[in-house]
Coordinates of C-alpha atoms in Angstrom, one line a residue:
Chain K
M1 CA 0.0 0.0 0.0
I2 CA 2.9 2.3 0.8
D3 CA 4.6 1.6 -2.5
M4 CA 1.3 1.9 -4.4
T5 CA 0.8 5.3 -2.8
R6 CA 4.3 6.4 -3.9
Y7 CA 3.8 5.0 -7.4
L8 CA 0.6 6.9 -7.9
L9 CA 1.8 10.2 -6.3
E10 CA 4.8 10.2 -8.7
R11 CA 2.6 9.8 -11.7
P12 CA -0.3 12.3 -11.6
H13 CA -2.9 12.1 -14.4
T14 CA -1.6 8.7 -15.5
L15 CA -3.9 5.7 -15.8
V16 CA -2.3 2.7 -14.0
P17 CA -4.0 -0.6 -14.8
L18 CA -4.9 -2.8 -11.8
T19 CA -3.1 -5.7 -13.4
F20 CA 0.2 -3.7 -13.2
F21 CA -0.2 -3.5 -9.4
S22 CA -1.3 -7.1 -9.0
E23 CA 1.8 -8.2 -10.9
K24 CA 4.2 -5.8 -9.2
F25 CA 3.1 -6.9 -5.7
S26 CA 1.9 -10.5 -6.6
S27 CA -1.5 -9.8 -5.1
A28 CA -5.0 -10.7 -6.1
K29 CA -6.8 -7.9 -8.0
S30 CA -9.5 -7.9 -5.2
S31 CA -7.0 -7.0 -2.5
I32 CA -5.3 -4.4 -4.7
S33 CA -8.8 -3.0 -5.2
E34 CA -9.4 -2.9 -1.4
D35 CA -6.1 -1.1 -0.9
L36 CA -6.9 1.4 -3.5
T37 CA -10.2 2.2 -1.8
I38 CA -8.3 3.0 1.4
I39 CA -5.8 5.2 -0.5
R40 CA -8.6 7.0 -2.3
N41 CA -10.4 7.7 1.0
T42 CA -7.2 9.0 2.6
F43 CA -6.4 11.2 -0.4
A44 CA -10.0 12.6 -0.1
R45 CA -9.8 13.2 3.6
Q46 CA -6.4 14.9 3.4
G47 CA -7.3 17.0 0.3
T48 CA -4.5 15.3 -1.6
G49 CA -6.6 14.7 -4.7
I50 CA -8.9 12.4 -6.5
L51 CA -8.1 8.7 -7.1
E52 CA -10.3 8.1 -10.1
T53 CA -11.3 4.6 -11.1
V54 CA -11.8 3.8 -14.8
P55 CA -13.7 0.6 -15.2
G56 CA -13.4 -2.0 -17.9
A57 CA -10.6 -3.9 -19.6
A58 CA -8.6 -0.8 -20.5
G59 CA -9.3 0.7 -17.1
G60 CA -7.3 1.3 -14.0
V61 CA -6.7 4.1 -11.5
R62 CA -5.5 7.6 -11.9
Y63 CA -4.4 10.2 -9.4
I64 CA -5.6 13.7 -10.0
P65 CA -4.0 16.3 -7.8
T66 CA -6.5 18.9 -6.3
V67 CA -6.4 21.4 -3.6
T68 CA -9.0 22.4 -1.0
E69 CA -10.1 26.0 -0.6
D70 CA -8.7 26.1 2.9
D71 CA -5.3 24.9 1.8
A72 CA -5.2 27.3 -1.1
K73 CA -6.1 30.1 1.3
S74 CA -3.3 29.3 3.8
V75 CA -0.7 28.9 1.0
L76 CA -1.6 32.2 -0.7
N77 CA -1.9 34.2 2.5
E78 CA 1.5 33.0 3.6
M79 CA 3.0 33.9 0.2
S80 CA 1.4 37.3 0.2
Q81 CA 3.0 38.0 3.5
R82 CA 6.4 36.9 2.3
I83 CA 6.2 39.1 -0.8
S84 CA 5.2 42.0 1.4
E85 CA 8.7 42.1 2.9
S86 CA 10.2 45.5 2.2
D87 CA 13.7 44.2 1.2
R88 CA 12.1 42.8 -1.9
L89 CA 11.7 46.2 -3.4
L90 CA 14.2 47.0 -6.2
P91 CA 14.9 50.3 -7.9
G92 CA 12.1 51.2 -10.3
G93 CA 9.4 49.5 -8.3
Y94 CA 10.4 45.9 -9.4
V95 CA 9.9 43.1 -6.9
Y96 CA 12.6 40.5 -6.2
L97 CA 11.1 37.0 -6.4
S98 CA 14.0 34.8 -7.4
D99 CA 14.5 33.4 -4.0
L100 CA 10.9 32.3 -3.6
L101 CA 10.8 30.8 -7.1
G102 CA 14.0 28.8 -6.3
E103 CA 12.5 27.1 -3.2
P104 CA 11.2 23.6 -3.9
N105 CA 8.5 23.9 -1.3
V106 CA 7.1 27.1 -2.8
L107 CA 7.3 25.7 -6.3
R108 CA 5.5 22.6 -5.3
Q109 CA 2.6 24.6 -3.8
V110 CA 2.5 27.0 -6.8
G111 CA 2.5 24.0 -9.2
K112 CA -0.2 22.2 -7.4
L113 CA -2.5 25.2 -7.1
I114 CA -2.3 26.0 -10.9
A115 CA -2.6 22.3 -11.9
A116 CA -5.6 21.8 -9.7
Q117 CA -7.6 24.2 -11.9
Y118 CA -7.0 21.8 -14.7
A119 CA -8.0 18.6 -12.8
K120 CA -10.9 18.2 -15.2
K121 CA -9.8 20.2 -18.2
P122 CA -7.6 19.0 -21.0
V123 CA -4.0 20.3 -21.2
D124 CA -1.4 18.8 -23.6
V125 CA 1.5 21.1 -22.9
V126 CA 2.6 23.9 -20.6
M127 CA 4.2 26.9 -22.3
T128 CA 6.4 29.6 -20.6
I129 CA 9.1 32.1 -21.5
A130 CA 12.7 32.1 -20.3
T131 CA 14.0 32.7 -17.7
K132 CA 11.9 33.1 -14.7
G133 CA 8.7 31.4 -15.9
I134 CA 10.6 28.1 -16.2
P135 CA 10.4 26.9 -12.6
I136 CA 6.7 27.6 -12.5
A137 CA 6.1 25.8 -15.8
Q138 CA 8.1 22.8 -14.6
S139 CA 6.1 22.5 -11.4
V140 CA 2.7 22.8 -13.1
A141 CA 3.9 20.3 -15.8
Y142 CA 4.9 17.9 -13.0
Y143 CA 1.4 17.9 -11.4
L144 CA -0.3 17.6 -14.8
N145 CA 2.3 15.1 -16.0
K146 CA 2.6 16.9 -19.3
P147 CA 5.7 18.3 -21.1
F148 CA 6.6 22.0 -20.9
V149 CA 8.1 24.1 -23.7
I150 CA 10.2 27.2 -23.3
V151 CA 9.8 30.3 -25.5
R152 CA 13.0 32.3 -25.8
R153 CA 13.8 36.0 -26.4
D154 CA 17.2 35.0 -27.9
S155 CA 17.4 32.1 -30.3
K156 CA 20.0 29.4 -29.7
I157 CA 21.5 27.0 -32.2
T158 CA 20.6 24.1 -30.0
E159 CA 16.9 24.7 -30.6
G160 CA 16.9 23.8 -34.3
S161 CA 14.4 25.7 -36.6
T162 CA 12.2 28.1 -34.7
V163 CA 9.0 30.1 -35.3
S164 CA 9.1 33.7 -34.1
V165 CA 6.4 36.3 -33.3
N166 CA 6.7 39.9 -32.5
Y167 CA 5.0 41.4 -29.5
V168 CA 4.7 44.8 -27.7
S169 CA 6.4 44.8 -24.3
G170 CA 3.7 46.5 -22.3
S171 CA 6.0 48.1 -19.7
S172 CA 8.5 49.6 -22.2
N173 CA 6.2 49.9 -25.2
R174 CA 9.0 48.4 -27.4
I175 CA 8.5 45.8 -30.1
E176 CA 10.3 42.6 -29.2
K177 CA 10.7 39.2 -30.7
M178 CA 10.1 35.7 -29.1
E179 CA 11.0 32.3 -30.6
L180 CA 10.0 28.7 -30.1
S181 CA 11.5 25.6 -31.5
K182 CA 9.4 24.4 -34.4
R183 CA 9.2 20.8 -33.3
T184 CA 7.9 21.5 -29.8
L185 CA 4.2 22.1 -30.5
K186 CA 1.6 20.1 -32.5
P187 CA -1.4 21.7 -34.2
G188 CA -4.5 21.4 -32.1
A189 CA -2.5 21.0 -28.8
Q190 CA -4.2 22.4 -25.7
V191 CA -1.6 24.9 -24.4
L192 CA -1.6 26.3 -20.8
V193 CA 0.5 29.5 -20.8
V194 CA 2.2 30.3 -17.5
D195 CA 4.7 33.0 -16.4
D196 CA 6.2 34.4 -13.2
F197 CA 4.9 38.0 -13.2
M198 CA 2.5 40.1 -15.4
K199 CA 2.6 43.8 -15.6
G200 CA 1.1 45.1 -18.9
G201 CA 0.5 41.6 -20.2
G202 CA 2.6 42.1 -23.4
T203 CA 4.6 39.0 -22.8
I204 CA 1.5 36.9 -22.2
N205 CA -0.1 38.3 -25.3
G206 CA 3.1 37.3 -27.3
M207 CA 2.8 33.7 -26.0
V208 CA -0.9 33.7 -27.0
S209 CA 0.1 34.7 -30.5
M210 CA 2.7 32.0 -30.5
V211 CA 0.0 29.4 -29.6
K212 CA -2.0 30.6 -32.6
E213 CA 1.0 30.6 -34.9
F214 CA 1.3 26.9 -34.2
D215 CA -2.4 26.3 -34.9
A216 CA -2.7 25.2 -31.3
D217 CA -5.4 26.1 -28.8
L218 CA -5.2 28.2 -25.6
A219 CA -6.2 26.1 -22.6
G220 CA -5.6 28.9 -20.1
I221 CA -3.3 31.5 -18.7
A222 CA -1.8 31.5 -15.2
V223 CA 0.7 33.8 -13.6
F224 CA 2.4 33.6 -10.2
G225 CA 2.1 37.4 -9.6
E226 CA 0.5 40.4 -11.2
S227 CA 0.9 44.1 -10.5
N228 CA -1.9 46.4 -9.9
F229 CA -2.1 47.5 -13.5
E230 CA -4.0 50.7 -14.4
G231 CA -5.7 50.4 -17.7
S232 CA -6.8 47.5 -19.8
R233 CA -4.4 44.6 -20.5
N234 CA -6.4 43.3 -23.4
I235 CA -5.6 39.7 -22.7
P236 CA -7.8 36.6 -22.4
E237 CA -9.1 35.4 -19.0
Y238 CA -6.2 34.5 -16.7
T239 CA -5.5 33.4 -13.2
S240 CA -3.1 35.1 -10.8
L241 CA -2.0 33.6 -7.5
I242 CA -0.7 36.9 -6.0
Q243 CA -1.4 40.5 -6.6
V244 CA 1.1 43.2 -5.7
E245 CA -1.3 46.0 -4.7
N246 CA 1.0 48.7 -3.6
V247 CA 4.6 49.5 -4.3
D248 CA 5.8 52.7 -2.6
T249 CA 9.5 53.0 -3.4
E250 CA 9.9 56.2 -1.4
N251 CA 8.8 54.6 1.9
K252 CA 10.1 51.2 0.9
H253 CA 6.6 49.7 1.3
I254 CA 5.2 46.9 -0.7
H255 CA 1.9 45.1 -0.1
A256 CA 0.8 41.8 -1.7
I257 CA -2.6 40.0 -1.5
P258 CA -3.9 36.8 -3.0
G259 CA -4.8 37.3 -6.7
N260 CA -7.9 36.3 -8.5
Y261 CA -7.3 32.5 -7.9
F262 CA -10.4 32.0 -5.8
A263 CA -12.7 33.7 -8.2
Q264 CA -11.2 31.6 -11.1
T265 CA -11.2 28.2 -9.4
K266 CA -14.0 25.7 -9.0
F267 CA -12.9 23.7 -6.0
I268 CA -13.7 20.0 -6.2
A269 CA -15.3 18.5 -3.1
L270 CA -13.6 15.2 -2.2
T271 CA -15.8 12.8 -0.4
P272 CA -14.4 9.6 1.1
N273 CA -16.6 6.6 0.7
Q274 CA -16.2 2.9 1.3
S275 CA -17.5 1.5 -1.9
G276 CA -17.4 1.9 -5.7
V277 CA -16.2 4.7 -7.9
Q278 CA -15.9 8.2 -6.6
E279 CA -16.7 10.0 -9.7
Chain T
M1 CA 0.2 5.4 6.9
I2 CA -0.7 6.5 3.4
D3 CA -0.7 10.1 4.4
M4 CA 2.5 9.7 6.3
T5 CA 4.1 8.2 3.2
R6 CA 2.9 11.2 1.1
Y7 CA 4.1 13.7 3.7
L8 CA 7.6 12.2 3.8
L9 CA 7.9 11.8 0.1
E10 CA 7.1 15.4 -0.5
R11 CA 9.7 16.6 2.0
P12 CA 13.1 14.8 1.2
H13 CA 16.0 15.6 3.6
T14 CA 13.6 17.2 6.1
L15 CA 13.5 16.1 9.7
V16 CA 9.9 15.4 10.8
P17 CA 9.4 15.1 14.6
L18 CA 7.4 12.0 15.6
T19 CA 5.2 14.3 17.7
F20 CA 4.1 16.1 14.5
F21 CA 2.7 12.8 13.2
S22 CA 1.2 11.8 16.4
E23 CA -0.6 15.1 16.7
K24 CA -1.6 15.2 13.0
F25 CA -3.2 11.7 13.2
S26 CA -4.1 11.7 16.9
S27 CA -2.1 8.5 17.4
A28 CA 0.2 7.3 20.1
K29 CA 3.9 7.7 19.4
S30 CA 4.4 4.0 19.6
S31 CA 1.9 3.2 16.8
I32 CA 3.4 6.0 14.7
S33 CA 6.8 4.4 15.3
E34 CA 5.5 1.0 14.1
D35 CA 4.0 2.5 11.0
L36 CA 7.3 4.3 10.2
T37 CA 9.1 0.9 10.5
I38 CA 6.8 -0.5 7.9
I39 CA 7.4 2.5 5.6
R40 CA 11.1 2.3 6.1
N41 CA 11.2 -1.3 5.1
T42 CA 9.0 -0.7 2.1
F43 CA 11.3 2.1 1.0
A44 CA 14.3 -0.1 1.4
R45 CA 12.8 -3.1 -0.5
Q46 CA 11.6 -0.9 -3.4
G47 CA 14.8 1.2 -3.6
T48 CA 12.9 4.4 -2.8
G49 CA 15.4 5.6 -0.3
I50 CA 16.4 5.7 3.3
L51 CA 14.1 6.5 6.1
E52 CA 16.6 7.7 8.7
T53 CA 15.6 7.9 12.4
V54 CA 17.2 10.5 14.5
P55 CA 16.8 9.7 18.2
G56 CA 16.3 12.1 21.1
A57 CA 14.1 15.0 22.0
A58 CA 15.1 17.0 18.8
G59 CA 14.8 13.8 16.7
G60 CA 12.4 12.5 14.2
V61 CA 12.5 10.8 10.8
R62 CA 14.0 12.0 7.5
Y63 CA 13.4 10.6 4.0
I64 CA 16.6 10.5 2.0
P65 CA 16.1 9.6 -1.7
T66 CA 18.6 7.1 -3.1
V67 CA 18.7 4.9 -6.2
T68 CA 19.8 1.3 -6.7
E69 CA 22.5 0.5 -9.3
D70 CA 19.9 -1.5 -11.2
D71 CA 17.4 1.3 -11.4
A72 CA 20.2 3.8 -12.5
K73 CA 21.3 1.4 -15.2
S74 CA 17.9 0.9 -16.7
V75 CA 17.2 4.7 -16.6
L76 CA 20.5 5.7 -18.2
N77 CA 20.3 2.9 -20.8
E78 CA 16.9 4.0 -21.8
M79 CA 18.0 7.7 -22.0
S80 CA 21.1 6.8 -24.0
Q81 CA 18.8 5.1 -26.5
R82 CA 16.5 8.0 -26.8
I83 CA 19.4 10.4 -27.4
S84 CA 20.8 8.1 -30.1
E85 CA 17.7 9.0 -32.3
S86 CA 19.1 10.5 -35.5
D87 CA 16.5 13.3 -35.7
R88 CA 18.1 14.9 -32.7
L89 CA 21.1 16.0 -34.8
L90 CA 21.2 19.7 -35.5
P91 CA 23.5 21.6 -37.9
G92 CA 27.0 21.9 -36.5
G93 CA 26.8 18.7 -34.6
Y94 CA 24.6 20.0 -31.8
V95 CA 22.1 17.7 -30.2
Y96 CA 18.5 18.6 -29.6
L97 CA 17.5 17.8 -26.0
S98 CA 14.8 20.3 -25.2
D99 CA 12.0 17.7 -25.5
L100 CA 13.6 15.3 -23.0
L101 CA 14.4 18.1 -20.6
G102 CA 10.8 19.2 -20.7
E103 CA 9.3 15.8 -19.7
P104 CA 8.4 15.6 -16.1
N105 CA 9.2 11.9 -16.0
V106 CA 12.7 12.3 -17.4
L107 CA 13.4 15.3 -15.1
R108 CA 12.2 13.3 -12.1
Q109 CA 14.7 10.5 -12.8
V110 CA 17.6 12.9 -13.6
G111 CA 16.9 14.8 -10.4
K112 CA 16.8 11.7 -8.3
L113 CA 20.0 10.2 -9.8
I114 CA 22.0 13.3 -9.2
A115 CA 20.5 14.0 -5.7
A116 CA 21.2 10.4 -4.7
Q117 CA 25.0 11.0 -5.0
Y118 CA 24.5 13.6 -2.2
A119 CA 22.4 11.5 0.1
K120 CA 25.2 11.7 2.6
K121 CA 27.1 14.8 1.6
P122 CA 26.2 18.4 2.5
V123 CA 24.6 20.6 -0.2
D124 CA 23.2 24.0 0.7
V125 CA 22.2 25.2 -2.7
V126 CA 22.1 24.1 -6.3
M127 CA 23.6 26.4 -8.9
T128 CA 22.9 26.4 -12.7
I129 CA 23.0 28.8 -15.7
A130 CA 20.1 29.9 -17.7
T131 CA 18.3 28.6 -19.7
K132 CA 18.5 24.9 -20.2
G133 CA 20.2 24.0 -16.9
I134 CA 17.2 25.3 -14.9
P135 CA 14.9 22.2 -15.2
I136 CA 17.8 20.0 -14.1
A137 CA 18.7 22.3 -11.1
Q138 CA 15.0 22.4 -10.1
S139 CA 14.7 18.6 -10.1
V140 CA 17.9 18.1 -8.2
A141 CA 16.9 20.8 -5.7
Y142 CA 13.5 19.1 -5.2
Y143 CA 15.1 15.8 -4.2
L144 CA 17.7 17.6 -1.9
N145 CA 15.0 20.0 -0.6
K146 CA 17.4 22.9 -1.1
P147 CA 17.0 26.1 -3.1
F148 CA 18.5 26.6 -6.5
V149 CA 20.0 29.8 -7.9
I150 CA 20.2 30.8 -11.6
V151 CA 23.3 32.4 -13.1
R152 CA 22.5 34.5 -16.1
R153 CA 24.4 35.6 -19.2
D154 CA 22.2 38.7 -19.4
S155 CA 21.5 40.7 -16.4
K156 CA 17.9 41.7 -15.6
I157 CA 16.7 44.6 -13.5
T158 CA 14.6 42.2 -11.5
E159 CA 17.7 40.5 -10.0
G160 CA 18.9 43.5 -8.0
S161 CA 22.7 44.0 -7.6
T162 CA 24.7 41.2 -9.2
V163 CA 28.3 39.8 -9.0
S164 CA 29.8 39.0 -12.4
V165 CA 32.7 36.8 -13.6
N166 CA 34.3 36.4 -17.0
Y167 CA 34.9 33.0 -18.5
V168 CA 36.2 31.5 -21.7
S169 CA 33.5 29.7 -23.6
G170 CA 35.4 26.5 -24.5
S171 CA 33.6 25.9 -27.8
S172 CA 33.9 29.4 -29.3
N173 CA 37.0 30.5 -27.4
R174 CA 35.4 33.9 -26.7
I175 CA 35.4 35.7 -23.4
E176 CA 31.9 35.9 -22.0
K177 CA 30.3 37.3 -18.8
M178 CA 27.9 35.6 -16.4
E179 CA 26.1 37.3 -13.5
L180 CA 24.4 36.2 -10.3
S181 CA 22.2 38.2 -8.0
K182 CA 24.2 39.2 -4.9
R183 CA 21.7 38.1 -2.3
T184 CA 21.5 34.5 -3.6
L185 CA 24.6 32.9 -2.1
K186 CA 26.0 33.0 1.4
P187 CA 29.7 32.7 2.1
G188 CA 30.7 29.2 3.1
A189 CA 27.6 27.6 1.4
Q190 CA 28.1 24.2 -0.1
V191 CA 27.2 24.6 -3.8
L192 CA 26.3 21.9 -6.2
V193 CA 26.8 23.1 -9.8
V194 CA 24.6 21.5 -12.5
D195 CA 24.1 22.0 -16.2
D196 CA 22.4 20.4 -19.1
F197 CA 25.4 19.7 -21.4
M198 CA 29.2 20.1 -21.2
K199 CA 31.4 20.4 -24.2
G200 CA 34.7 22.2 -23.4
G201 CA 33.7 22.9 -19.8
G202 CA 34.0 26.7 -20.1
T203 CA 30.6 27.4 -18.7
I204 CA 31.1 25.0 -15.8
N205 CA 34.5 26.7 -15.1
G206 CA 32.7 30.0 -15.0
M207 CA 30.3 28.8 -12.4
V208 CA 33.1 27.4 -10.3
S209 CA 34.7 30.9 -10.4
M210 CA 31.3 32.3 -9.4
V211 CA 31.2 30.0 -6.4
K212 CA 34.7 31.2 -5.3
E213 CA 33.7 34.8 -6.0
F214 CA 31.0 34.4 -3.3
D215 CA 33.5 32.7 -0.9
A216 CA 31.3 29.6 -1.1
D217 CA 32.5 26.0 -1.4
L218 CA 32.1 23.7 -4.4
A219 CA 30.2 20.6 -3.3
G220 CA 30.2 18.9 -6.7
I221 CA 29.5 19.2 -10.4
A222 CA 26.9 17.2 -12.4
V223 CA 25.8 17.5 -16.0
F224 CA 23.1 15.7 -17.8
G225 CA 25.2 15.1 -21.0
E226 CA 28.8 15.6 -22.1
S227 CA 30.3 15.4 -25.5
N228 CA 33.3 13.3 -26.3
F229 CA 35.7 16.1 -25.8
E230 CA 39.3 15.8 -27.2
G231 CA 41.8 17.5 -25.0
S232 CA 41.8 18.5 -21.4
R233 CA 38.8 20.3 -19.9
N234 CA 40.7 21.5 -16.9
I235 CA 37.7 21.4 -14.5
P236 CA 37.3 19.7 -11.1
E237 CA 35.8 16.2 -10.8
Y238 CA 32.4 16.0 -12.3
T239 CA 29.6 13.5 -12.9
S240 CA 27.8 13.0 -16.2
L241 CA 24.7 11.0 -16.8
I242 CA 25.0 10.6 -20.5
Q243 CA 28.0 10.7 -22.9
V244 CA 27.5 11.5 -26.6
E245 CA 30.2 9.4 -28.1
N246 CA 29.8 9.9 -31.7
V247 CA 28.2 12.6 -33.8
D248 CA 28.4 12.0 -37.6
T249 CA 26.5 14.8 -39.3
E250 CA 27.2 13.4 -42.7
N251 CA 25.5 10.1 -42.1
K252 CA 23.1 11.6 -39.6
H253 CA 24.4 9.2 -36.9
I254 CA 24.5 9.9 -33.2
H255 CA 25.5 7.5 -30.5
A256 CA 25.0 8.1 -26.7
I257 CA 26.1 5.9 -23.8
P258 CA 25.8 6.3 -20.0
G259 CA 28.3 8.8 -18.7
N260 CA 30.7 8.4 -15.8
Y261 CA 27.8 8.2 -13.3
F262 CA 28.5 4.6 -12.2
A263 CA 32.2 5.3 -11.6
Q264 CA 31.3 8.4 -9.6
T265 CA 28.6 7.0 -7.4
K266 CA 28.8 5.0 -4.2
F267 CA 25.4 3.2 -4.2
I268 CA 24.0 2.8 -0.8
A269 CA 22.7 -0.7 0.1
L270 CA 19.2 -0.5 1.6
T271 CA 18.5 -3.3 4.1
P272 CA 15.0 -3.7 5.4
N273 CA 14.9 -4.8 9.1
Q274 CA 12.2 -5.1 11.6
S275 CA 13.7 -3.3 14.5
G276 CA 15.5 -0.1 15.5
V277 CA 17.4 2.4 13.5
Q278 CA 18.6 1.6 10.1
E279 CA 21.8 3.7 10.1

């Protein structure tokens, strides 16, 4: 049961046939099935996620990470507090986040929160832009068990042929270029766009254009932080985990609150039960 | 027991007091202790890692990820095969790896293999250079439960003050510059340097200089892939997971084999037992 738990946790959104477990542990399918019921109920009670049972010959079990509203609240409140530390303020009103986005524990929580929104929605690939979006994309990709692709502002020979799009950098109003390796995205793929921080939304808009350029579909947009932008960003619906409300460089004051995550998220109620399929 | 397993797996190299579990699950310490023995033995049998017991009032349990030699062999053989696919060859003899290093499952295995070498050695922080080293650094950092820091070739305002070093790019023989945010590294920190691919070793050498520049200590060097470099790299001892032996652009042939990982790794034997402390 311990090793089954580990195996499932390491493979979110992956259908594991019951026969795989019964062979791995030389157990009858019925006792595997009983163990899975216990695991499912524990996951439900602790808010770990859904253990979905797919019946039939091609069936099996699948672990789908979710979060409870309470857990999301405590995570986002704690992060807001940490971002409100005054020594994060950099000249020009920029906010230093590199330490947070280099902590495995923070990234794990960020990844799970964003992935939980897509527990029941199709995502084929996570897209981000170098450099600081990468850790977030990787964490989200981990919990969705999907690959991530990295758009770059500078092309490298090791990417092979690339597709490039121009975009207007919102904060500086300059036209810039971003590129993505041609072989990374398939037409029709459902693409979840993520980034570390959004000000004017220009970079996000560039990635949305990139998705279209590949004839792929936008599954959603999620950013770790957003600034309190005045005016219209003119971008599709997005989710933010944190909003930096107030940056006062003169008095070295910065204030962050949870973003629109709660308004954007349908929390899935997990109900433990003794029998049958949870769905 | 299921939730204890999850909790420990999500927090490698973290000491969890027994009282934490007994309060979380409202159980007597003795029954928590029995459950932990079962978890420890399962982890040992399945090659998941060590569940270390630290006795005393400030004690608890700590999950330390390890790999078995057999698991490492099958992982590295499979990766070598995938890299030997001819359509990875790019003009100039470069090898396309971005797809592999964007797959959660590959990154999980890479991270665990490298982290397992440091199961018993101190690492305070993982260092890499943007862009393609980041996913590897993040995975290794996850299994060591330590932060990672990103050295950049281009400075960004959002990094605050930086320290820069010059280095000779081995492949092009040019002098280049790399920078790291000043607040990321503490003097005396044990730094594990990782990167995606090493040719001449110039970038690695640059990061080693960066470690010295911060008065920190080099804990080790690990790369995902290395080329079959002719001549001396003049760098400290390093570990490579994969070696690209042969790149023949004319016949579109590429051949990869496991790197020096086995020569560089002391595999830790895990022995399940019913009683007491495993160490």
